[in-house]
PDB file of C-alpha atoms in Angstrom:
ATOM      1  CA  MET A 134       0.641  -0.260  -0.033  1.00 55.00           C
ATOM      2  CA  GLY A 135       2.864   2.122   0.976  1.00 54.00           C
ATOM      3  CA  TYR A 136       4.396   1.506  -2.383  1.00 53.00           C
ATOM      4  CA  ALA A 137       1.362   2.634  -4.825  1.00 52.00           C
ATOM      5  CA  ILE A 138       1.007   6.366  -2.258  1.00 53.00           C
ATOM      6  CA  LYS A 139       4.983   6.679  -3.117  1.00 52.00           C
ATOM      7  CA  VAL A 140       4.218   5.621  -7.405  1.00 47.00           C
ATOM      8  CA  SER A 141       1.258   7.577  -7.448  1.00 50.00           C
ATOM      9  CA  GLY A 142       2.488  10.461  -5.579  1.00 49.00           C
ATOM     10  CA  ILE A 143       5.550  10.366  -7.689  1.00 52.00           C
ATOM     11  CA  ALA A 144       3.312   9.951 -11.637  1.00 45.00           C
ATOM     12  CA  LEU A 145       0.956  12.937  -9.886  1.00 44.00           C
ATOM     13  CA  LEU A 146       4.547  15.614  -9.675  1.00 43.00           C
ATOM     14  CA  TYR A 147       5.605  14.388 -12.896  1.00 48.00           C
ATOM     15  CA  LEU A 148       2.768  15.440 -14.041  1.00 43.00           C
ATOM     16  CA  GLY A 149       2.718  18.827 -12.941  1.00 46.00           C
ATOM     17  CA  LEU A 150       6.256  19.304 -13.603  1.00 42.00           C
ATOM     18  CA  SER A 151       5.130  18.286 -17.468  1.00 42.00           C
ATOM     19  CA  ILE A 152       2.330  20.477 -17.186  1.00 45.00           C
ATOM     20  CA  ALA A 153       4.054  23.985 -15.775  1.00 44.00           C
ATOM     21  CA  CYS A 154       6.752  22.738 -18.399  1.00 43.00           C
ATOM     22  CA  SER A 155       4.456  22.759 -21.075  1.00 41.00           C
ATOM     23  CA  ALA A 156       2.412  25.840 -20.182  1.00 45.00           C
ATOM     24  CA  LYS A 157       6.006  27.495 -20.172  1.00 48.00           C
ATOM     25  CA  ALA A 158       7.047  26.287 -23.617  1.00 48.00           C
ATOM     26  CA  GLU A 159       3.842  27.689 -25.276  1.00 72.00           C
ATOM     27  CA  GLN A 160       4.733  31.186 -24.210  1.00 85.00           C
ATOM     28  CA  SER A 161       6.962  32.770 -26.892  1.00 91.00           C
ATOM     29  CA  VAL A 162       7.530  34.895 -29.753  1.00 92.00           C
ATOM     30  CA  ALA A 163       9.128  34.939 -32.970  1.00 92.00           C
ATOM     31  CA  VAL A 164       9.592  36.802 -35.657  1.00 92.00           C
ATOM     32  CA  GLU A 165       9.439  35.691 -39.266  1.00 92.00           C
ATOM     33  CA  ILE A 166      11.517  38.742 -42.012  1.00 91.00           C
ATOM     34  CA  SER A 167      10.714  38.357 -45.829  1.00 89.00           C
ATOM     35  CA  ALA A 168      11.693  40.660 -48.600  1.00 87.00           C
ATOM     36  CA  SER A 169       8.968  42.972 -48.361  1.00 87.00           C
ATOM     37  CA  SER A 170       7.356  42.478 -44.503  1.00 90.00           C
ATOM     38  CA  ILE A 171       8.496  41.258 -40.521  1.00 92.00           C
ATOM     39  CA  GLN A 172       5.244  39.253 -39.156  1.00 92.00           C
ATOM     40  CA  VAL A 173       5.236  39.060 -35.230  1.00 92.00           C
ATOM     41  CA  ILE A 174       3.722  36.219 -33.405  1.00 90.00           C
ATOM     42  CA  ALA A 175       3.225  35.470 -29.811  1.00 88.00           C
ATOM     43  CA  HIS A 176       2.609  32.148 -29.715  1.00 88.00           C
ATOM     44  CA  GLY A 177       0.404  31.517 -26.169  1.00 85.00           C
ATOM     45  CA  SER A 178      -0.958  34.156 -24.540  1.00 83.00           C
ATOM     46  CA  PHE A 179      -0.157  37.623 -23.977  1.00 87.00           C
ATOM     47  CA  ASP A 180      -1.802  41.083 -22.734  1.00 87.00           C
ATOM     48  CA  ASP A 181       0.975  43.229 -25.218  1.00 89.00           C
ATOM     49  CA  LEU A 182       2.919  42.393 -27.925  1.00 90.00           C
ATOM     50  CA  SER A 183       5.468  44.903 -29.259  1.00 92.00           C
ATOM     51  CA  ILE A 184       8.061  45.250 -31.189  1.00 94.00           C
ATOM     52  CA  GLY A 185      10.663  48.092 -31.507  1.00 96.00           C
ATOM     53  CA  ILE A 186      13.530  48.778 -34.790  1.00 96.00           C
ATOM     54  CA  THR A 187      16.146  50.865 -34.667  1.00 97.00           C
ATOM     55  CA  GLY A 188      18.532  51.633 -37.518  1.00 96.00           C
ATOM     56  CA  PRO A 189      21.216  53.536 -39.453  1.00 96.00           C
ATOM     57  CA  HIS A 190      20.705  57.536 -39.305  1.00 94.00           C
ATOM     58  CA  GLY A 191      18.790  57.435 -35.831  1.00 95.00           C
ATOM     59  CA  TYR A 192      15.916  55.252 -37.382  1.00 96.00           C
ATOM     60  CA  GLY A 193      13.454  54.140 -34.760  1.00 96.00           C
ATOM     61  CA  PHE A 194      10.315  52.688 -34.741  1.00 96.00           C
ATOM     62  CA  GLN A 195       8.420  51.480 -32.096  1.00 95.00           C
ATOM     63  CA  LYS A 196       4.631  50.260 -31.931  1.00 92.00           C
ATOM     64  CA  SER A 197       2.645  48.221 -29.455  1.00 91.00           C
ATOM     65  CA  TYR A 198      -0.704  45.387 -30.346  1.00 85.00           C
ATOM     66  CA  GLU A 199      -3.183  43.758 -28.887  1.00 80.00           C
ATOM     67  CA  ASN A 200      -3.917  41.328 -30.850  1.00 71.00           C
ATOM     68  CA  THR A 201      -1.418  38.351 -30.898  1.00 76.00           C
ATOM     69  CA  GLN A 202       0.178  38.211 -34.751  1.00 82.00           C
ATOM     70  CA  THR A 203       1.227  41.341 -36.619  1.00 86.00           C
ATOM     71  CA  THR A 204       2.530  41.531 -40.098  1.00 90.00           C
ATOM     72  CA  LEU A 205       4.235  44.866 -40.948  1.00 91.00           C
ATOM     73  CA  PRO A 206       4.662  45.876 -44.358  1.00 91.00           C
ATOM     74  CA  ILE A 207       8.034  47.303 -45.759  1.00 86.00           C
ATOM     75  CA  SER A 208       6.072  50.307 -46.707  1.00 87.00           C
ATOM     76  CA  GLU A 209       4.439  51.233 -43.625  1.00 90.00           C
ATOM     77  CA  LEU A 210       7.914  50.818 -41.793  1.00 91.00           C
ATOM     78  CA  ASP A 211       9.647  53.559 -44.096  1.00 89.00           C
ATOM     79  CA  LEU A 212      13.301  51.704 -44.792  1.00 87.00           C
ATOM     80  CA  VAL A 213      15.039  54.065 -46.368  1.00 85.00           C
ATOM     81  CA  ASN A 214      18.312  53.929 -45.785  1.00 91.00           C
ATOM     82  CA  ASP A 215      20.239  50.757 -46.625  1.00 94.00           C
ATOM     83  CA  GLY A 216      22.294  49.633 -43.477  1.00 95.00           C
ATOM     84  CA  TYR A 217      21.816  46.513 -40.604  1.00 95.00           C
ATOM     85  CA  TYR A 218      18.280  46.863 -38.343  1.00 95.00           C
ATOM     86  CA  HIS A 219      18.340  45.411 -34.781  1.00 95.00           C
ATOM     87  CA  TYR A 220      14.676  44.542 -34.025  1.00 95.00           C
ATOM     88  CA  GLU A 221      13.287  43.445 -30.191  1.00 96.00           C
ATOM     89  CA  ALA A 222       9.712  42.274 -30.448  1.00 95.00           C
ATOM     90  CA  ILE A 223       8.114  41.740 -26.941  1.00 94.00           C
ATOM     91  CA  GLY A 224       5.187  39.472 -25.333  1.00 92.00           C
ATOM     92  CA  ILE A 225       3.600  40.812 -21.995  1.00 91.00           C
ATOM     93  CA  LYS A 226       1.312  38.458 -19.675  1.00 90.00           C
ATOM     94  CA  PHE A 227      -0.015  40.101 -16.453  1.00 87.00           C
ATOM     95  CA  THR A 228       0.111  37.325 -13.736  1.00 87.00           C
ATOM     96  CA  GLY A 229      -2.200  39.401 -12.104  1.00 86.00           C
ATOM     97  CA  GLY A 230      -0.002  39.936  -8.454  1.00 87.00           C
ATOM     98  CA  THR A 231       1.840  43.076  -7.791  1.00 85.00           C
ATOM     99  CA  ARG A 232       5.078  43.317  -6.757  1.00 83.00           C
ATOM    100  CA  VAL A 233       7.274  46.636  -4.716  1.00 84.00           C
ATOM    101  CA  VAL A 234       9.836  47.882  -7.361  1.00 79.00           C
ATOM    102  CA  ASP A 235      13.107  50.247  -5.863  1.00 76.00           C
ATOM    103  CA  GLY A 236      14.784  52.195  -8.749  1.00 70.00           C
ATOM    104  CA  ASN A 237      14.223  52.163 -12.346  1.00 69.00           C
ATOM    105  CA  GLY A 238      12.821  55.503 -12.137  1.00 75.00           C
ATOM    106  CA  ARG A 239      10.023  54.714  -9.895  1.00 77.00           C
ATOM    107  CA  GLU A 240       9.994  56.079  -6.357  1.00 81.00           C
ATOM    108  CA  PRO A 241      11.106  53.835  -3.888  1.00 80.00           C
ATOM    109  CA  GLY A 242       8.096  51.062  -2.869  1.00 80.00           C
ATOM    110  CA  SER A 243       6.495  51.583  -5.830  1.00 83.00           C
ATOM    111  CA  LEU A 244       3.838  48.410  -6.891  1.00 85.00           C
ATOM    112  CA  MET A 245       4.582  47.137 -10.345  1.00 84.00           C
ATOM    113  CA  ARG A 246       2.579  44.918 -11.809  1.00 83.00           C
ATOM    114  CA  ALA A 247       3.515  41.343 -11.974  1.00 85.00           C
ATOM    115  CA  SER A 248       4.696  40.577 -15.518  1.00 87.00           C
ATOM    116  CA  ILE A 249       6.246  37.282 -17.327  1.00 88.00           C
ATOM    117  CA  VAL A 250       7.493  38.839 -20.554  1.00 91.00           C
ATOM    118  CA  LYS A 251       9.400  37.052 -23.834  1.00 94.00           C
ATOM    119  CA  ARG A 252      11.533  39.000 -25.891  1.00 94.00           C
ATOM    120  CA  LYS A 253      12.970  38.095 -29.305  1.00 94.00           C
ATOM    121  CA  SER A 254      15.551  40.453 -30.916  1.00 94.00           C
ATOM    122  CA  GLY A 255      17.998  40.133 -33.805  1.00 93.00           C
ATOM    123  CA  ARG A 256      18.372  41.809 -36.838  1.00 93.00           C
ATOM    124  CA  PHE A 257      18.367  42.048 -40.754  1.00 93.00           C
ATOM    125  CA  GLN A 258      19.386  43.778 -43.402  1.00 94.00           C
ATOM    126  CA  VAL A 259      17.888  46.699 -46.138  1.00 92.00           C
ATOM    127  CA  VAL A 260      19.436  47.158 -49.182  1.00 91.00           C
ATOM    128  CA  ASN A 261      17.831  48.982 -51.728  1.00 87.00           C
ATOM    129  CA  SER A 262      14.674  50.016 -50.083  1.00 81.00           C
ATOM    130  CA  SER A 263      14.001  45.899 -49.851  1.00 86.00           C
ATOM    131  CA  ILE A 264      14.983  43.465 -46.727  1.00 89.00           C
ATOM    132  CA  VAL A 265      17.577  41.240 -47.342  1.00 86.00           C
ATOM    133  CA  ALA A 266      17.462  37.910 -45.319  1.00 70.00           C
ATOM    134  CA  LEU A 267      20.591  37.640 -43.395  1.00 73.00           C
ATOM    135  CA  ASN A 268      22.487  33.791 -42.903  1.00 63.00           C
ATOM    136  CA  PRO A 269      21.439  31.964 -39.959  1.00 54.00           C
ATOM    137  CA  GLU A 270      25.424  32.571 -38.109  1.00 50.00           C
ATOM    138  CA  GLU A 271      24.632  36.522 -38.705  1.00 48.00           C
ATOM    139  CA  LYS A 272      21.137  36.741 -36.742  1.00 46.00           C
ATOM    140  CA  SER A 273      21.385  37.369 -33.178  1.00 46.00           C
ATOM    141  CA  GLY A 274      19.086  37.011 -30.277  1.00 48.00           C
ATOM    142  CA  GLU A 275      17.932  34.102 -28.465  1.00 44.00           C
ATOM    143  CA  GLU A 276      13.907  34.426 -27.131  1.00 47.00           C
ATOM    144  CA  LYS A 277      14.385  34.616 -22.924  1.00 45.00           C
TER     145      LYS A 277
END
């Protein structure tokens, strides 16, 4: 009888860990780059999805979305300067809790909404107003 309880307890623990790990794996952000657009895809449930792009000559683009997928056509991005551009896509899921923070531009003791943040960053090149895919070894940025 004691052996059966131990085995079932271990099985329940394993099941709980499997569910927790699969739930964590579902939360991710992906970026797909083509010659004419950049697509940001959130895998899982996020409350906010945003992308920031920086590039040559002070170029900057920042936009937030409430949906889980967006496609940015190159015409909307106004990528007129040739060179390398860096992107960072961020998915934020608010957990419902709060935490006390000090610093980071906030007053000491301020409350901040607790969240899960997933990021995907990398770079691409623009040549003659078209996005050029980089070789896999030139891509940078792992999901965090």
